[in-house]
XYZ file of C-alpha atoms in Angstrom:
371
model
C -20.200 -1.376 -12.285
C -22.847 -2.431 -9.779
C -23.048 1.096 -8.370
C -23.854 2.322 -11.892
C -26.554 -0.338 -12.230
C -28.054 0.705 -8.902
C -28.123 4.356 -9.966
C -29.780 3.674 -13.320
C -32.183 0.844 -12.559
C -33.170 1.257 -8.919
C -36.634 2.409 -9.989
C -37.270 -0.796 -11.907
C -35.590 -3.161 -9.436
C -35.583 -2.042 -5.817
C -33.033 -4.549 -4.400
C -30.323 -2.836 -6.464
C -30.446 0.009 -3.922
C -28.175 -2.015 -1.644
C -25.300 -1.338 -4.052
C -25.546 2.379 -3.313
C -24.336 1.875 0.276
C -20.568 2.151 0.647
C -20.562 -0.197 3.662
C -22.138 -3.020 1.647
C -19.866 -2.455 -1.343
C -16.817 -2.363 0.939
C -17.693 -5.756 2.401
C -18.366 -7.288 -1.015
C -15.138 -5.800 -2.422
C -13.230 -7.610 0.331
C -14.983 -10.905 -0.395
C -14.538 -10.543 -4.163
C -10.791 -9.880 -3.977
C -10.303 -12.688 -1.458
C -12.190 -15.231 -3.575
C -10.295 -14.237 -6.739
C -6.896 -14.739 -5.119
C -7.792 -17.936 -3.277
C -9.285 -19.451 -6.421
C -6.637 -18.419 -8.944
C -3.329 -18.621 -7.060
C -2.972 -22.438 -7.297
C -3.249 -22.206 -11.099
C -1.062 -19.075 -11.176
C 1.687 -20.710 -9.106
C 1.671 -23.781 -11.352
C 1.954 -21.515 -14.407
C 4.887 -19.574 -12.940
C 6.628 -22.807 -12.017
C 6.047 -24.291 -15.476
C 7.584 -21.213 -17.100
C 10.442 -21.302 -14.563
C 9.716 -17.777 -13.365
C 11.486 -18.156 -10.051
C 13.207 -16.024 -7.447
C 16.848 -15.110 -8.035
C 18.623 -14.915 -4.678
C 21.386 -12.388 -3.926
C 24.766 -14.048 -3.552
C 25.720 -11.610 -0.762
C 22.540 -12.230 1.231
C 21.932 -14.579 4.176
C 22.928 -18.164 3.362
C 19.525 -19.417 4.532
C 17.917 -17.703 1.539
C 19.475 -20.020 -1.023
C 16.700 -22.546 -0.358
C 14.262 -19.914 -1.693
C 15.954 -19.860 -5.089
C 13.517 -20.871 -7.804
C 10.379 -20.167 -5.758
C 7.785 -18.675 -8.150
C 7.856 -14.884 -8.104
C 5.888 -12.009 -9.680
C 2.867 -13.300 -7.745
C 1.953 -9.712 -6.948
C 0.656 -9.285 -10.493
C -2.377 -11.461 -9.689
C -2.811 -9.649 -6.367
C -2.965 -6.280 -8.134
C -5.342 -7.620 -10.781
C -7.642 -8.887 -8.022
C -7.642 -5.476 -6.307
C -8.329 -3.657 -9.577
C -11.071 -6.078 -10.665
C -12.830 -5.952 -7.300
C -12.568 -2.152 -7.105
C -13.941 -1.662 -10.622
C -16.874 -3.932 -9.831
C -17.948 -2.140 -6.659
C -16.667 1.460 -6.865
C -18.536 4.617 -7.789
C -17.094 5.224 -11.285
C -17.440 8.989 -10.878
C -15.015 9.103 -7.929
C -11.605 10.569 -8.888
C -9.763 9.352 -5.780
C -10.379 5.697 -6.602
C -9.262 6.119 -10.213
C -6.069 7.925 -9.179
C -5.219 5.307 -6.545
C -5.747 2.457 -8.999
C -3.693 4.310 -11.623
C -0.730 4.645 -9.249
C -0.997 1.008 -8.193
C -1.046 -0.220 -11.793
C 1.652 2.251 -12.914
C 4.016 1.336 -10.091
C 3.146 -2.310 -10.646
C 4.256 -2.028 -14.275
C 7.587 -0.542 -13.141
C 7.989 -3.493 -10.786
C 6.945 -5.953 -13.485
C 9.673 -4.688 -15.813
C 12.188 -5.029 -12.972
C 11.056 -8.591 -12.208
C 11.049 -9.553 -15.876
C 14.640 -8.361 -16.353
C 15.744 -10.386 -13.341
C 14.024 -13.429 -14.837
C 15.431 -12.820 -18.316
C 18.995 -12.131 -17.200
C 18.925 -14.703 -14.385
C 20.371 -12.317 -11.803
C 19.072 -10.145 -8.967
C 19.937 -6.753 -10.502
C 16.940 -5.880 -12.688
C 16.188 -2.218 -13.406
C 18.574 0.304 -11.834
C 17.430 2.170 -8.754
C 17.688 5.529 -10.513
C 15.478 4.361 -13.378
C 12.834 3.064 -10.982
C 12.873 6.327 -9.031
C 12.514 8.313 -12.252
C 9.367 6.445 -13.243
C 7.968 6.464 -9.712
C 8.306 10.239 -9.433
C 7.016 10.725 -12.990
C 3.865 8.725 -12.255
C 3.423 10.501 -8.915
C 3.860 13.882 -10.637
C 1.141 13.085 -13.177
C -1.194 12.023 -10.388
C -0.537 15.243 -8.475
C -1.427 17.273 -11.571
C -4.708 15.346 -11.695
C -5.128 15.820 -7.952
C -5.066 19.600 -8.285
C -7.152 19.738 -11.466
C -9.730 16.988 -10.945
C -10.739 17.209 -7.275
C -13.688 19.281 -6.161
C -12.889 23.031 -6.289
C -13.739 23.709 -2.649
C -11.219 21.163 -1.459
C -8.251 23.183 -2.677
C -8.826 26.119 -0.361
C -9.468 24.223 2.836
C -7.523 20.989 2.914
C -5.234 20.008 0.093
C -2.251 22.215 0.963
C -2.221 21.544 4.706
C -0.177 19.072 6.694
C -1.832 17.972 9.914
C 0.405 17.109 12.853
C -0.465 13.875 14.712
C -1.872 14.268 18.224
C -2.581 17.985 17.707
C -5.945 19.566 16.872
C -6.313 19.933 13.112
C -8.329 23.138 13.495
C -5.488 24.865 15.365
C -2.201 23.247 14.383
C -1.251 22.618 10.790
C 1.430 23.515 8.271
C 0.290 25.444 5.208
C 2.419 24.705 2.157
C 2.650 26.293 -1.289
C 1.223 24.081 -4.030
C 4.598 23.174 -5.540
C 6.035 22.117 -2.186
C 2.980 20.079 -1.241
C 3.024 18.322 -4.626
C 6.728 17.537 -4.184
C 6.130 16.160 -0.699
C 3.236 14.039 -1.965
C 5.477 12.567 -4.669
C 7.997 11.610 -1.988
C 5.221 9.971 0.053
C 4.104 7.868 -2.917
C 7.602 6.863 -4.033
C 8.887 6.440 -0.484
C 6.036 4.186 0.614
C 6.394 2.114 -2.536
C 10.104 1.558 -1.977
C 9.563 0.959 1.735
C 7.215 -1.938 1.020
C 9.702 -3.282 -1.526
C 12.568 -3.193 0.986
C 10.403 -4.968 3.562
C 9.539 -7.764 1.143
C 12.535 -9.910 2.033
C 11.008 -12.715 4.123
C 7.993 -14.957 3.632
C 4.882 -12.919 4.442
C 6.862 -10.087 6.020
C 5.641 -7.269 3.744
C 2.035 -8.321 3.169
C 1.284 -8.358 6.914
C 1.989 -4.625 7.450
C 0.326 -3.885 4.094
C -2.877 -5.478 5.423
C -2.731 -3.666 8.786
C -2.009 -0.351 7.036
C -4.892 -0.843 4.601
C -7.203 -1.764 7.485
C -6.211 1.397 9.345
C -6.947 3.545 6.314
C -10.221 1.712 5.730
C -11.406 2.994 9.107
C -10.026 6.500 8.512
C -11.656 6.691 5.069
C -14.986 5.477 6.413
C -14.990 7.997 9.263
C -14.401 10.867 6.825
C -17.668 12.827 6.477
C -19.472 10.203 8.589
C -22.720 11.322 10.205
C -24.904 9.162 12.434
C -28.297 10.781 12.610
C -27.529 14.406 13.357
C -24.164 13.642 14.945
C -21.108 14.554 12.873
C -18.605 11.835 13.789
C -15.764 13.204 11.674
C -16.093 16.673 13.223
C -16.128 15.204 16.735
C -12.977 13.168 16.042
C -11.330 16.074 14.190
C -10.846 14.070 11.004
C -10.186 16.135 7.854
C -13.325 16.208 5.710
C -12.306 15.340 2.177
C -15.379 14.893 -0.039
C -15.298 11.600 -1.904
C -12.526 9.944 0.102
C -14.986 7.586 1.814
C -15.199 5.693 -1.492
C -11.570 4.613 -0.980
C -12.861 2.056 1.537
C -13.604 -0.049 -1.557
C -9.919 -0.086 -2.528
C -8.683 -0.683 1.020
C -11.089 -3.599 1.467
C -9.958 -5.084 -1.845
C -6.302 -4.781 -0.766
C -7.087 -6.522 2.530
C -9.050 -9.317 0.840
C -6.477 -9.895 -1.893
C -3.660 -9.569 0.652
C -5.107 -12.277 2.900
C -5.629 -14.530 -0.112
C -2.019 -13.958 -1.163
C -0.739 -14.519 2.379
C -2.323 -17.990 2.339
C 0.300 -18.959 -0.254
C 3.055 -16.557 0.807
C 3.259 -17.580 4.461
C 6.381 -19.436 5.614
C 7.560 -21.465 3.751
C 6.319 -19.421 0.798
C 4.880 -21.033 -2.319
C 5.044 -17.716 -4.186
C 6.628 -14.281 -3.787
C 4.946 -11.024 -4.756
C 8.035 -9.603 -6.471
C 8.583 -5.928 -7.216
C 5.369 -5.856 -9.244
C 3.362 -6.431 -6.068
C 5.527 -4.528 -3.587
C 5.845 -1.343 -5.650
C 2.188 -1.407 -6.697
C 0.788 -1.948 -3.208
C 3.173 0.609 -1.723
C 2.065 3.195 -4.263
C -1.580 2.580 -3.401
C -0.870 2.990 0.321
C 0.950 6.244 -0.408
C -2.138 7.521 -2.226
C -4.296 6.672 0.784
C -1.985 8.715 3.016
C -2.108 11.749 0.712
C -5.796 11.690 -0.223
C -6.992 11.280 3.377
C -4.676 14.095 4.549
C -2.664 11.788 6.817
C 0.760 12.371 5.302
C 2.487 12.775 8.690
C 0.359 10.217 10.532
C 1.377 7.708 7.862
C 4.904 7.769 9.321
C 3.360 5.905 12.255
C 0.992 3.707 10.242
C 3.805 2.735 7.858
C 6.276 2.437 10.725
C 7.660 -0.936 9.632
C 8.313 0.343 6.119
C 9.889 3.496 7.557
C 12.205 1.498 9.839
C 13.297 -0.765 6.995
C 14.013 2.238 4.761
C 15.853 4.167 7.475
C 18.009 1.116 8.231
C 19.155 1.015 4.596
C 19.820 4.768 4.466
C 21.756 4.880 7.750
C 23.738 1.773 6.813
C 24.748 3.295 3.478
C 25.624 6.715 4.921
C 27.572 5.228 7.833
C 29.612 2.952 5.582
C 30.454 5.747 3.129
C 31.435 8.223 5.854
C 33.166 5.972 8.386
C 33.695 2.641 6.652
C 31.677 0.975 9.426
C 28.253 -0.689 9.316
C 25.620 -0.017 11.963
C 23.722 -3.235 11.243
C 25.057 -6.649 10.369
C 23.070 -6.314 7.158
C 20.334 -4.038 5.845
C 17.348 -3.889 5.547
C 16.627 -4.392 9.234
C 15.052 -7.851 8.981
C 18.335 -9.243 7.606
C 20.123 -7.876 10.683
C 17.964 -10.070 12.898
C 18.454 -13.039 10.577
C 22.219 -12.767 10.974
C 21.750 -12.494 14.748
C 20.269 -15.985 14.605
C 16.555 -15.228 14.889
C 14.395 -17.829 13.104
C 12.580 -16.397 10.097
C 9.038 -17.034 11.473
C 9.932 -15.196 14.707
C 11.120 -12.113 12.786
C 7.993 -12.109 10.629
C 5.488 -12.441 13.474
C 7.251 -9.855 15.632
C 7.273 -7.367 12.768
C 3.544 -8.041 12.295
C 2.969 -7.373 15.999
C 4.826 -4.064 15.764
C 2.776 -3.110 12.689
C -0.442 -3.880 14.571
C 0.659 -1.840 17.588
C 1.525 1.099 15.326
C -2.009 0.980 13.910
C -3.354 1.145 17.467
C -1.172 4.209 18.107
C -2.554 5.784 14.928
C -6.115 5.207 16.120
C -5.213 6.762 19.482
C -4.512 9.936 17.515
C -8.274 10.256 16.962
C -8.850 10.998 20.649
C -5.532 12.097 22.147
C -5.259 15.582 20.691
């Protein structure tokens, strides 16, 4: 909105020019999302509690989780609204990448909302079946990929969109060229997989939102460096970052996710006053998946999203092992429950997972130079 005002009225009112700079709008998007969440969550939590929209705890989960029963859930709906509102205020409305990312976040959020609502209505932890959620996740991702190939700038198709770049190798020499159908399929798996990875991680107070914030911060830097020039020096070319026209505008969305995420964490930290629910986990995960695809960091995202990957792999290996051998690899999956049953205090698990997420972001940044 403000970018549009700057474009149309900068001749009449010079100070509006500041809204044309992506760095300024990124900073203000962070502040806007943070203020919205900090200001509205106390009222939102009271409303959820008044309507008795509380967490339903699994009967087969750790016994320590029964104290969480009844804690207000679906708090991620306000988080997503804050991200969307802040992004719409400060984005360039002509940018397709921002619209597609917001569309996935809202679409996946709606899937999660339906799941949360059914749990609340039926008073159990089942909700929507896994197959139904996957169907809608892949359907939404498929629609976005159709838009990706039809809406993006024509020159992008030939040079970047069908390539996979391998971390720690030069992008101008080592890459995997894929046919359009295979790349689109892979991208759908990235979106759905990241979304479900965040959802699996969201099992302890503040556990998921920490890696979401570090991942968004990592992509904020990667988006900003795309097509960055300082004077006559091409920073993105020097660092061998894929040049994707328009992706720099995604710093607005990443900043909004960070701001809203920190505001949410204020109330979600141990002991949590509110949980994000599937509406928040699926929506945020979908947005992160879009960042990985649109910045051409599909493979690097395996490092950036390392916590979500580990949690997902722990569930898959546990399921496969039990079906094939009748034995469990972990005491319980996802991975954070394994450490709970080993006797680790919940805050220790959370902080250590945050530390790992931060270290993985550092490894991802090392990729910019160690090629």
